[in-house]
PDB file of C-alpha atoms and ligand atoms in Angstrom:
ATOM      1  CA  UNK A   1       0.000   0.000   0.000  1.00 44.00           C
ATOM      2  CA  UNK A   2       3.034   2.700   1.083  1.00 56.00           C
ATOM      3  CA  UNK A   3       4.870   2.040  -1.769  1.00 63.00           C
ATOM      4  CA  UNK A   4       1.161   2.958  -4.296  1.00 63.00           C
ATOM      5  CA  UNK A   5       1.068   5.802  -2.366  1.00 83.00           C
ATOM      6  CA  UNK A   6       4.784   7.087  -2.788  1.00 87.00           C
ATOM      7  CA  UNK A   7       4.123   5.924  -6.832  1.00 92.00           C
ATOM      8  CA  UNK A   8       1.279   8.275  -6.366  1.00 94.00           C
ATOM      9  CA  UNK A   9       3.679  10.713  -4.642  1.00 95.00           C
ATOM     10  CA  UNK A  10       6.180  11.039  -7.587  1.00 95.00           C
ATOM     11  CA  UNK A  11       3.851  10.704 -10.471  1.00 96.00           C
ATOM     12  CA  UNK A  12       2.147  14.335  -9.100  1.00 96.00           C
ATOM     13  CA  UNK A  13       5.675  15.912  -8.493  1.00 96.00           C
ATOM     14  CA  UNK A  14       6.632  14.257 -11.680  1.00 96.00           C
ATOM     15  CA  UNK A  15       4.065  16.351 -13.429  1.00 96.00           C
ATOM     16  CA  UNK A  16       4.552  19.521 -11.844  1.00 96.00           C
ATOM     17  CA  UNK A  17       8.184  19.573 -12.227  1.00 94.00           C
ATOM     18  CA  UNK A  18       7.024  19.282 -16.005  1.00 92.00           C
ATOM     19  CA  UNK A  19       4.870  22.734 -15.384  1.00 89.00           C
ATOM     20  CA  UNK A  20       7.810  24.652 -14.268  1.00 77.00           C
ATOM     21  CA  UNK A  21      11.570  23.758 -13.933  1.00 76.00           C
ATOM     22  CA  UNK A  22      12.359  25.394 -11.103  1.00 78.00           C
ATOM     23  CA  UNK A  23      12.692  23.442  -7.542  1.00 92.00           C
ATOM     24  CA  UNK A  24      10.851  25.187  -4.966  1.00 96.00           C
ATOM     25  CA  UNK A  25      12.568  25.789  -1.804  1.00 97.00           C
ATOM     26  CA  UNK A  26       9.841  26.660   0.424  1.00 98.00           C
ATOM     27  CA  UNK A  27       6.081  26.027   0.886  1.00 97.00           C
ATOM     28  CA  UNK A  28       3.175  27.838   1.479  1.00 96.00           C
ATOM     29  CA  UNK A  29      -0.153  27.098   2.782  1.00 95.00           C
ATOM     30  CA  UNK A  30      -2.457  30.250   3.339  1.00 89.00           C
ATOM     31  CA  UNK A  31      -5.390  30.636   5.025  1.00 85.00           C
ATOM     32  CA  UNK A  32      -8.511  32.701   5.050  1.00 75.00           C
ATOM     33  CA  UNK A  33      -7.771  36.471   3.619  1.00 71.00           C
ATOM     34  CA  UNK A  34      -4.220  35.600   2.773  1.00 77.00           C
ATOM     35  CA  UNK A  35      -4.788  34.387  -1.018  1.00 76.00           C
ATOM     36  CA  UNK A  36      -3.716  37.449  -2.481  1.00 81.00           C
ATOM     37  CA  UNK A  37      -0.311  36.492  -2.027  1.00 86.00           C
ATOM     38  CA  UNK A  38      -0.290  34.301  -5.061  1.00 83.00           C
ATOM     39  CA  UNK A  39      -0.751  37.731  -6.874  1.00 84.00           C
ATOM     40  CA  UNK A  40       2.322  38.863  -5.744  1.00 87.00           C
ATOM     41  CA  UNK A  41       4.457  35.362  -6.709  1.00 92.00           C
ATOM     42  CA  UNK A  42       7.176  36.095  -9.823  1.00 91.00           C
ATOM     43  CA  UNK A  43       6.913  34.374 -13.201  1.00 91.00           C
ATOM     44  CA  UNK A  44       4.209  32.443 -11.639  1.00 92.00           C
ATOM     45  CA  UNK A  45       2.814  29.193 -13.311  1.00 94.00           C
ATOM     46  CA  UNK A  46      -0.683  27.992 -11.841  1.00 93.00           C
ATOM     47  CA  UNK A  47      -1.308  24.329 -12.001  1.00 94.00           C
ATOM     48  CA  UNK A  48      -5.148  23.790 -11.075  1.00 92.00           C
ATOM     49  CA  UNK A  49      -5.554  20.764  -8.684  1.00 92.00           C
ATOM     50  CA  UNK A  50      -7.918  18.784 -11.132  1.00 90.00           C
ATOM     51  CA  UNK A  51      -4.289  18.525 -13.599  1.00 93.00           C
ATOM     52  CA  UNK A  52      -2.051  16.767 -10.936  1.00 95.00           C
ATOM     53  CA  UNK A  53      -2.335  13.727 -11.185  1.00 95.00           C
ATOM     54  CA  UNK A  54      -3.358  12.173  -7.601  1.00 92.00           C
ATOM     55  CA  UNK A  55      -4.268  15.406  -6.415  1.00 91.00           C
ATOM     56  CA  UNK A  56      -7.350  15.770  -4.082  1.00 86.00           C
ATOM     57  CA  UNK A  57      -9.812  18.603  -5.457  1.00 77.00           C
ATOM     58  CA  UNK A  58     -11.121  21.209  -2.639  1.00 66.00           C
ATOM     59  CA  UNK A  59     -14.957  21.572  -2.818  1.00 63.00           C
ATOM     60  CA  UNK A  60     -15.364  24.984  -0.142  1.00 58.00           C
ATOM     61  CA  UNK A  61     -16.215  28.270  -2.340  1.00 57.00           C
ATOM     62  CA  UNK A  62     -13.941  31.002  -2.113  1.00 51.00           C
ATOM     63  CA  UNK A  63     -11.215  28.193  -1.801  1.00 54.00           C
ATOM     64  CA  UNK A  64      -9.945  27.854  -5.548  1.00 63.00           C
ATOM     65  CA  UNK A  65      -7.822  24.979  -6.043  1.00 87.00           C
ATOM     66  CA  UNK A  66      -4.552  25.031  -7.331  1.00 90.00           C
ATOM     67  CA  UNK A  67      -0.787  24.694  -6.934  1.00 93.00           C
ATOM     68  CA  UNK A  68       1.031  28.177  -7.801  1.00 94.00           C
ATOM     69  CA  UNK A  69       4.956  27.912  -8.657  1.00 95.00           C
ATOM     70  CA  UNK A  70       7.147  31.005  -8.965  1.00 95.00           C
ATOM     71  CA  UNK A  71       9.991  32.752  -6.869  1.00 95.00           C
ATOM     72  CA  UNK A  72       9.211  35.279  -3.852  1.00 95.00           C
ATOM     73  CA  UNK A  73      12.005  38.056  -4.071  1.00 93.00           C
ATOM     74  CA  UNK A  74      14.218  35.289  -5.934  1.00 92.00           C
ATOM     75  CA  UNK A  75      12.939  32.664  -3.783  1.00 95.00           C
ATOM     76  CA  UNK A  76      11.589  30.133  -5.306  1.00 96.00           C
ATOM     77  CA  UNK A  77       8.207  28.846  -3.871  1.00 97.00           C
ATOM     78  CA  UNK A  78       5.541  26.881  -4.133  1.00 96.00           C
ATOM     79  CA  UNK A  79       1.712  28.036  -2.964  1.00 95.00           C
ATOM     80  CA  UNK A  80      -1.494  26.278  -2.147  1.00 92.00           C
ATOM     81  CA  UNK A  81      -3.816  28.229  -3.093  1.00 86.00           C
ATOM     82  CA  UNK A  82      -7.006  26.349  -1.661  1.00 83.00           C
ATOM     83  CA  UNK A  83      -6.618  24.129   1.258  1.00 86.00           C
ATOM     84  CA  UNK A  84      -7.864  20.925   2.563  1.00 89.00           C
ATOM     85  CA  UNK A  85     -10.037  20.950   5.505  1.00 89.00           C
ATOM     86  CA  UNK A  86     -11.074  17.634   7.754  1.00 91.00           C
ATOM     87  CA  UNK A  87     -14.549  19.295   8.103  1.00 91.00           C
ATOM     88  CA  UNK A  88     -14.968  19.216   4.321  1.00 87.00           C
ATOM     89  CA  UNK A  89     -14.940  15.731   4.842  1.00 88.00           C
ATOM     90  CA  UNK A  90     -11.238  14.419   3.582  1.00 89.00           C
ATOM     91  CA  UNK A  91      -9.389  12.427   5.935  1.00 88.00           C
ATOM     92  CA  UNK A  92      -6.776  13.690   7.433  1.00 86.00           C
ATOM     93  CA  UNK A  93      -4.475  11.709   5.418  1.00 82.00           C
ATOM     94  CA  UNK A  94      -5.618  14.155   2.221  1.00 86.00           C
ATOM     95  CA  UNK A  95      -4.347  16.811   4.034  1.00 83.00           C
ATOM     96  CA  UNK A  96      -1.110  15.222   3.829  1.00 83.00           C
ATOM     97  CA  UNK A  97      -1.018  14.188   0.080  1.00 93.00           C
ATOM     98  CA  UNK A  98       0.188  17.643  -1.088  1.00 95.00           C
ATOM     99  CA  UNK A  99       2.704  18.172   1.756  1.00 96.00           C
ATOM    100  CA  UNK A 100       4.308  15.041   0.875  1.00 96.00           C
ATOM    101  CA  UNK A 101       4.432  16.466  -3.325  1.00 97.00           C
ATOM    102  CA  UNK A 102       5.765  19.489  -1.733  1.00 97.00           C
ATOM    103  CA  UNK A 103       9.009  17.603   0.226  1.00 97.00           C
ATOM    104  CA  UNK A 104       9.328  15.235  -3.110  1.00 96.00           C
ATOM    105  CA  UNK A 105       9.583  18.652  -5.014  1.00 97.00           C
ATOM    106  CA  UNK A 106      12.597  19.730  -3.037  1.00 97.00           C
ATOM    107  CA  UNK A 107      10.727  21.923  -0.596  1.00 98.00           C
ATOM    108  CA  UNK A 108      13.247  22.173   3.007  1.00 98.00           C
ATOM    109  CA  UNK A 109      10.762  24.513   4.884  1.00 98.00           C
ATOM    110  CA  UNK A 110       6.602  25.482   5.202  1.00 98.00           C
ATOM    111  CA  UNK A 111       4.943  28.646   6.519  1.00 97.00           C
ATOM    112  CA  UNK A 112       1.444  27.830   7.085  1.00 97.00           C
ATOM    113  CA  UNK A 113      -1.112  30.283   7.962  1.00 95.00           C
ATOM    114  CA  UNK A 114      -4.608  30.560   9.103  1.00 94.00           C
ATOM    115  CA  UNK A 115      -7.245  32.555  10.750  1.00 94.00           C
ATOM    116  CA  UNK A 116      -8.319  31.515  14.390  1.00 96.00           C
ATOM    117  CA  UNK A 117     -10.057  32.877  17.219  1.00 97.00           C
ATOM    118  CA  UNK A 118      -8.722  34.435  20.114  1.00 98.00           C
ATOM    119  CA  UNK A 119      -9.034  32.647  23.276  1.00 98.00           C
ATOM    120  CA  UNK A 120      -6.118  34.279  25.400  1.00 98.00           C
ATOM    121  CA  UNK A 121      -7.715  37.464  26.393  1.00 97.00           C
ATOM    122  CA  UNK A 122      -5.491  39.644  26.022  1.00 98.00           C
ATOM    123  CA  UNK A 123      -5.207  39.586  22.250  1.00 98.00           C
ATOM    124  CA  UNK A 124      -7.394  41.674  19.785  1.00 96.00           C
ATOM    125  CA  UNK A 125      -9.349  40.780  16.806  1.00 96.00           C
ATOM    126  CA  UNK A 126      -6.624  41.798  14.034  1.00 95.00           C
ATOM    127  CA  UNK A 127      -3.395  40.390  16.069  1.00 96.00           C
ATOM    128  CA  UNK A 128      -0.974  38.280  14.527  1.00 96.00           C
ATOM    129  CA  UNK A 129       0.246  35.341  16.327  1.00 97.00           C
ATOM    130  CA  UNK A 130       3.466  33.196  16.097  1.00 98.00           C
ATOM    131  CA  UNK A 131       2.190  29.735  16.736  1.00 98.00           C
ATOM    132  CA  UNK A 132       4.829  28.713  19.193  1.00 98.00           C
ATOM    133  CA  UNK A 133       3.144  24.556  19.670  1.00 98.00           C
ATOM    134  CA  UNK A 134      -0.297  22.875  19.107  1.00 98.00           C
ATOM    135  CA  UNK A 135      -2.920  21.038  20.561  1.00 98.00           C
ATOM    136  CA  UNK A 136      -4.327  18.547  17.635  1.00 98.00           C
ATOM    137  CA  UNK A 137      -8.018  18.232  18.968  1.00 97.00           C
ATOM    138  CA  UNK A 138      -9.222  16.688  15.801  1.00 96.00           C
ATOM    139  CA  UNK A 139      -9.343  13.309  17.591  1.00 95.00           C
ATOM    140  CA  UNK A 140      -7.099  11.814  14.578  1.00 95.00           C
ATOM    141  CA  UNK A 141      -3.661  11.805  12.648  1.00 96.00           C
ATOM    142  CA  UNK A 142      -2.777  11.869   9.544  1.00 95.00           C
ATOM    143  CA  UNK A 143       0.136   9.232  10.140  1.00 95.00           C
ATOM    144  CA  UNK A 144      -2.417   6.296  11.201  1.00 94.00           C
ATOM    145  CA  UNK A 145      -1.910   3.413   9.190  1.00 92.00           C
ATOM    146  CA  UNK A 146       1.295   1.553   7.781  1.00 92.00           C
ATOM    147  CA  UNK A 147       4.163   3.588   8.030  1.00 94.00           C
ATOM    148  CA  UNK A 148       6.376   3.956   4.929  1.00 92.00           C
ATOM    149  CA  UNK A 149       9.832   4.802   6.131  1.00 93.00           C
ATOM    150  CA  UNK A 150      11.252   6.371   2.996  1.00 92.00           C
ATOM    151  CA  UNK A 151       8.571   9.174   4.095  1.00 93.00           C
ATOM    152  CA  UNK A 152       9.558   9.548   7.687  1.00 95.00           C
ATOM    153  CA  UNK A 153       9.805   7.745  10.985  1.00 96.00           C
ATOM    154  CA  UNK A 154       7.017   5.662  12.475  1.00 96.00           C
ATOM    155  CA  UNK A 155       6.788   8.038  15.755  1.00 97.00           C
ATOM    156  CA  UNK A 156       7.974  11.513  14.675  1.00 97.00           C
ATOM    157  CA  UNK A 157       9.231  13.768  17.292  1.00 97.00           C
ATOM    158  CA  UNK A 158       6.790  17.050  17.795  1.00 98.00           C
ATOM    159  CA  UNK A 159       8.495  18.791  20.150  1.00 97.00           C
ATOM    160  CA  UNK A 160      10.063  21.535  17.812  1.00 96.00           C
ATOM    161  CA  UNK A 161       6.597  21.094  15.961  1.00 98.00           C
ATOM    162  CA  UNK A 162       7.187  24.862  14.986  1.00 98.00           C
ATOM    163  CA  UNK A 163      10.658  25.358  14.530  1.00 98.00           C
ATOM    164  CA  UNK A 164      12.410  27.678  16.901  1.00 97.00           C
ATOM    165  CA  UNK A 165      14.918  29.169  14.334  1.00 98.00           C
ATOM    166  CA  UNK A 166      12.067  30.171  11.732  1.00 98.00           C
ATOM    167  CA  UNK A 167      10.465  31.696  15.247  1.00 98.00           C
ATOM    168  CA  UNK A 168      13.223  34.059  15.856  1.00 98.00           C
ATOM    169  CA  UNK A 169      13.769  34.738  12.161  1.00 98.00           C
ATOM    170  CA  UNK A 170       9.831  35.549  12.201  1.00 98.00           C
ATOM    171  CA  UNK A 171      10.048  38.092  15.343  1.00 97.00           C
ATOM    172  CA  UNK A 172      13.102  39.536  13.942  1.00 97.00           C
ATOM    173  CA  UNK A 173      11.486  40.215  10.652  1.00 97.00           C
ATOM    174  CA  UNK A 174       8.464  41.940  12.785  1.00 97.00           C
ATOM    175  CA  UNK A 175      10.445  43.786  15.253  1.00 97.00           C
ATOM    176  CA  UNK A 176      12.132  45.322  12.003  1.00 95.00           C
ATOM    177  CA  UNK A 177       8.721  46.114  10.576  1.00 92.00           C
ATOM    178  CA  UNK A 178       7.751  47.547  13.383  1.00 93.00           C
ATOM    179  CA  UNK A 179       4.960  44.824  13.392  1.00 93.00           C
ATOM    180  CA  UNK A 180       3.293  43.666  16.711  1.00 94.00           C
ATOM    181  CA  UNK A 181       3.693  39.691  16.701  1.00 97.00           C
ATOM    182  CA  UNK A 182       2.087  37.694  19.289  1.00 97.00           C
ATOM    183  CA  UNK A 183       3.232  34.161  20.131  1.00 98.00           C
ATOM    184  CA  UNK A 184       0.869  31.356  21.170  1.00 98.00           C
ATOM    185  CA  UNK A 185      -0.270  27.822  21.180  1.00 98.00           C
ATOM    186  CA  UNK A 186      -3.135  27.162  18.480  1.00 98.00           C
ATOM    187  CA  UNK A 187      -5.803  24.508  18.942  1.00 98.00           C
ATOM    188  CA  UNK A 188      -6.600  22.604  16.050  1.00 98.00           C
ATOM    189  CA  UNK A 189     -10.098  20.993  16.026  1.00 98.00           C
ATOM    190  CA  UNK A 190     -12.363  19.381  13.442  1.00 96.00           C
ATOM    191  CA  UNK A 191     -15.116  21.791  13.325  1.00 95.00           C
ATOM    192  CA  UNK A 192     -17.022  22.881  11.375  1.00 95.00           C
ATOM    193  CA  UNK A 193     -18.992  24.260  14.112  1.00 97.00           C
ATOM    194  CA  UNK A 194     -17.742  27.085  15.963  1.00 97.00           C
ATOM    195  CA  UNK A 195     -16.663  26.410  19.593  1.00 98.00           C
ATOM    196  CA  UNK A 196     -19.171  26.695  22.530  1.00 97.00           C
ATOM    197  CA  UNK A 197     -18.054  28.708  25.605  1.00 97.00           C
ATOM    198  CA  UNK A 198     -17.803  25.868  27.682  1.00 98.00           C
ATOM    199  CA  UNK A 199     -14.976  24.414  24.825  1.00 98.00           C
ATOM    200  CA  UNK A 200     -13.173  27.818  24.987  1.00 98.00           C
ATOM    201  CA  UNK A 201     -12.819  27.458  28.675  1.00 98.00           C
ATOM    202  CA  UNK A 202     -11.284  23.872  28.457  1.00 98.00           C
ATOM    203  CA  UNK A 203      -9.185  24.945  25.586  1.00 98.00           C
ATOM    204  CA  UNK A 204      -8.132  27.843  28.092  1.00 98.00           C
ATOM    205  CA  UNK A 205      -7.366  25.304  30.398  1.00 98.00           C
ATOM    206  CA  UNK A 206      -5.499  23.273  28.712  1.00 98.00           C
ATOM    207  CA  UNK A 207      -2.808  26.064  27.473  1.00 98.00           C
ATOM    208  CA  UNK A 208      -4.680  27.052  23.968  1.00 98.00           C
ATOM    209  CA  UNK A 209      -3.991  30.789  23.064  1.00 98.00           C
ATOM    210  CA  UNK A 210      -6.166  30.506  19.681  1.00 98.00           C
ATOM    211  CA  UNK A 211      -8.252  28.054  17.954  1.00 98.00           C
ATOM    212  CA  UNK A 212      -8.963  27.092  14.441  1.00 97.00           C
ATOM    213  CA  UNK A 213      -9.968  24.025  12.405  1.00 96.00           C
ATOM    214  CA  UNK A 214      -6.751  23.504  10.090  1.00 95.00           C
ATOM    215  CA  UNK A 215      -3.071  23.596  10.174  1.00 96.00           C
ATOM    216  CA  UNK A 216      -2.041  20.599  12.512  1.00 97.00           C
ATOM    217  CA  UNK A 217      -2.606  17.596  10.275  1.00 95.00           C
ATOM    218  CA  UNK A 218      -0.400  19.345   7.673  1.00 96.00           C
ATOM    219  CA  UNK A 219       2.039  20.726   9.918  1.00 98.00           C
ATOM    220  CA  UNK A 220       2.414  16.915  11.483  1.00 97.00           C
ATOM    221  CA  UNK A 221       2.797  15.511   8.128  1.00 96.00           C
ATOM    222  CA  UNK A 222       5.551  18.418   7.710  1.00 98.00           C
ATOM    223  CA  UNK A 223       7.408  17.159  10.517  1.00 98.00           C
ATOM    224  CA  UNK A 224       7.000  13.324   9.637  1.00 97.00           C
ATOM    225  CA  UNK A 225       8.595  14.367   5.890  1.00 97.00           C
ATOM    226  CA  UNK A 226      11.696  16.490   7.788  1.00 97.00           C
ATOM    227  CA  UNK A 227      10.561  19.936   7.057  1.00 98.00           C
ATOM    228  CA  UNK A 228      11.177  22.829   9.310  1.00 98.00           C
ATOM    229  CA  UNK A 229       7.547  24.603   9.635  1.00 98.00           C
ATOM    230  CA  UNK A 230       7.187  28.041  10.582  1.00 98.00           C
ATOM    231  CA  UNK A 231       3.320  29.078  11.102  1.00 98.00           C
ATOM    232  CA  UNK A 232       1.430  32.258  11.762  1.00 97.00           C
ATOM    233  CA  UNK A 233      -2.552  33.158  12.854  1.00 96.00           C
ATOM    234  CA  UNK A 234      -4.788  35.714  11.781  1.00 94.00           C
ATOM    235  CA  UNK A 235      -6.470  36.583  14.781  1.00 96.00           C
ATOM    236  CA  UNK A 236      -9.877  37.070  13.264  1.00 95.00           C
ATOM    237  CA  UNK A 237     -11.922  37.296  15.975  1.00 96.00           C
ATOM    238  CA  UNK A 238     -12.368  36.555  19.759  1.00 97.00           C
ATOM    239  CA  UNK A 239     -13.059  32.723  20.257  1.00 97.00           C
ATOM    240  CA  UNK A 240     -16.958  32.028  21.725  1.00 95.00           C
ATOM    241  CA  UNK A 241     -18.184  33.518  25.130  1.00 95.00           C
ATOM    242  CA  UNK A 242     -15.335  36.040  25.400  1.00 96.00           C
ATOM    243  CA  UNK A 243     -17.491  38.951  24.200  1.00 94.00           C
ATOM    244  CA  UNK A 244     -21.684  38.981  24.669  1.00 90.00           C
ATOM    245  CA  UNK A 245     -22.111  38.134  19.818  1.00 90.00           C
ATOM    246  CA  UNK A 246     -22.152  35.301  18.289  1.00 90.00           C
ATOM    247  CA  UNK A 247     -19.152  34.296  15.998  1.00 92.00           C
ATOM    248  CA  UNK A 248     -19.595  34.604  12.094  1.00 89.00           C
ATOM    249  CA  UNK A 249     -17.563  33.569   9.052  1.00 91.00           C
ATOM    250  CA  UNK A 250     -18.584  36.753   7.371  1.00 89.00           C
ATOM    251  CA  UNK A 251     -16.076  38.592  11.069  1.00 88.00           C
ATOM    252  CA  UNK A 252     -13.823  36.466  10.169  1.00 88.00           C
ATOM    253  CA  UNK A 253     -13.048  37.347   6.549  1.00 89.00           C
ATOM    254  CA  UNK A 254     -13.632  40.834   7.920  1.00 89.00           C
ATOM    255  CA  UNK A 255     -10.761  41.033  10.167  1.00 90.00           C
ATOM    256  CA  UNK A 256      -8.801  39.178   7.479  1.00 87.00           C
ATOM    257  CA  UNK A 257      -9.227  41.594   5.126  1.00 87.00           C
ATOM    258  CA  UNK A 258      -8.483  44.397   7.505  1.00 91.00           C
ATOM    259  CA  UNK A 259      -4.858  43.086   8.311  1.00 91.00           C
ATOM    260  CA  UNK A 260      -4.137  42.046   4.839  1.00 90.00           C
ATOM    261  CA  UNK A 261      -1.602  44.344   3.760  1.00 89.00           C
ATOM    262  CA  UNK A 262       0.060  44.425   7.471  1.00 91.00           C
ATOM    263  CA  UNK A 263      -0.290  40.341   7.593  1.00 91.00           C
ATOM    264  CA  UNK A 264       1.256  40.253   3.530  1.00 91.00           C
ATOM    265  CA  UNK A 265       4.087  42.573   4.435  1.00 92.00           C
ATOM    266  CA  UNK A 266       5.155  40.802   6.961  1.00 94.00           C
ATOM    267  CA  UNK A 267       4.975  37.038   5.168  1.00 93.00           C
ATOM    268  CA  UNK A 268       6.868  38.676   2.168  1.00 93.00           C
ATOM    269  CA  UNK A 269       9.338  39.433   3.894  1.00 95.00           C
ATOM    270  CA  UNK A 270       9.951  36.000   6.242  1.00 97.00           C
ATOM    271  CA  UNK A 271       9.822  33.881   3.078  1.00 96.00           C
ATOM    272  CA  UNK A 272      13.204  34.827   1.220  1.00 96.00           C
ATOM    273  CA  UNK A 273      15.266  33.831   4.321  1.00 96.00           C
ATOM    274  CA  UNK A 274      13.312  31.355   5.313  1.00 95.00           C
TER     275      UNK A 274
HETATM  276  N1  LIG B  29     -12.933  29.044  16.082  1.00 74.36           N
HETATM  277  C1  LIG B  29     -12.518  28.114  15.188  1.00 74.36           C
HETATM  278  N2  LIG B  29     -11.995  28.429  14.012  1.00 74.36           N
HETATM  279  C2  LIG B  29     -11.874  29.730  13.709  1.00 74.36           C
HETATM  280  C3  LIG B  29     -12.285  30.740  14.581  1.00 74.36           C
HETATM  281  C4  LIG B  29     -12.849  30.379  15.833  1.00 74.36           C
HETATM  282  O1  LIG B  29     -13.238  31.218  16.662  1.00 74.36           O
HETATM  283  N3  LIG B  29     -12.023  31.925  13.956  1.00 74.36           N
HETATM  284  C5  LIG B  29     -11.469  31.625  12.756  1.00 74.36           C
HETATM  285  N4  LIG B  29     -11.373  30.294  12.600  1.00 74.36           N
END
């Protein structure tokens, strides 16, 4: 079965090595808001999802699907644009599938993004947080089943799960941008429901700063294929029962929007010496 899926693996980098002949050094996953970035990629070549062979398609509007390669102030990168999420119904083994095409193109490092709600509270709708560890709450892993070891190890080791050398380079960048950058642990969960209260206060509990419902399958499968991950929330709003309104997707794009440019600056500027 491993070795299928590492056929499967190859054949998709195969192809998109064929797209563009330049090996991308580091990977991108962006969340909610942050799309826009793909406009600013050099000599970009888009590769919808539905062309790579293998590839899983993303059904969630406003979520196009497909694989942007190009070079970030002479860096050369390649983008997700349009993620995987659990709640969309994939496994999270799908999340994995285009990590894994990512390490077999030659990527050494991954900045993932997202938007999450506040649950430390003393950040602001519109922060920007440095996701120091996680908490996977989805209840599963994208490394259950055989192990293949010409991917990675059967029990990775997670405690650097967010490397601490792309975390300095990250406040660095901010401190010299004169950009306000929180650091925190993000809660991954399944959703797609919004918390409840009560969940906020256990995820309080249990040492969550923020919560969202991506990032830590493909950050694990990062750290299973030997990449150094460096990731970064959007805080888009404050997470349920911290202030008397209900929580709305329609806030969270809001917020998103609102810290673009500060958010894009910021990112553009991590990723060449990253
Ligand atoms: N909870 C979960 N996911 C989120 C939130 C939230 O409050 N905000 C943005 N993504």
């Amino acid at each position: 079965m491993s070795s299928i899926h590492q056929q499967s693996i190859k054949e998709a980098a195969a192809y998109i090595r064929g797209q563009k002949g330049v090996e991308p050094q580091v990977g991108l996953i962006l969340g909610s808001g942050l799309g826009v970035l793909a406009e600013l990629i050099e000599n970009p070549v888009s590769i919808p999802y539905t062309d790579i062979p293998h590839f899983p398609v993303s059904t969630v509007e406003g979520h196009e699907g497909e694989l942007l390669l190009g070079t970030i102030h002479n860096r050369p990168v390649v983008l997700m644009k349009g993620r995987f999420h659990m709640y969309e119904g994939y496994g999270p083994e799908v999340t994995a599938f285009p990590v894994r095409v990512m390490k077999e193109l030659g990527v050494k490092s991954l900045l993932v993004t997202n938007a999450a709600g506040g649950i430390n509270t003393s950040f602001e709708p519109g922060d920007l947080m440095l996701i120091s560890d996680h908490l996977n709450m989805t209840g599963t892993n994208p490394l259950i089943g055989p192990n293949d070891p010409d991917l990675g190890v059967r029990f990775p080791d997670m405690s650097q799960a967010y490397s601490r050398q792309l975390r300095q380079l990250a406040k660095e960048v901010a401190v010299g941008q004169g950009v306000a950058l929180r650091e925190g642990v993000y809660a991954g969960l399944l959703g797609p429901t919004y918390e409840t209260p009560a969940e906020i206060v256990m995820l309080r509990t249990l040492g969550a700063d923020a919560v969202g419902m991506s990032t830590v399958s493909e950050v694990i499968v990062a750290r299973h294929a030997g990449l150094e991950v460096l990731g970064i929330s959007c805080i888009s709003n404050m997470a349920a029962g911290i202030l008397d309104q209900p929580l709305s997707h329609d806030e969270v794009m809001e917020t998103a929007e609102k810290v673009r440019e500060k958010f894009l600056a910021l990112v553009m500027a991590i990723i060449p010496k990253m």
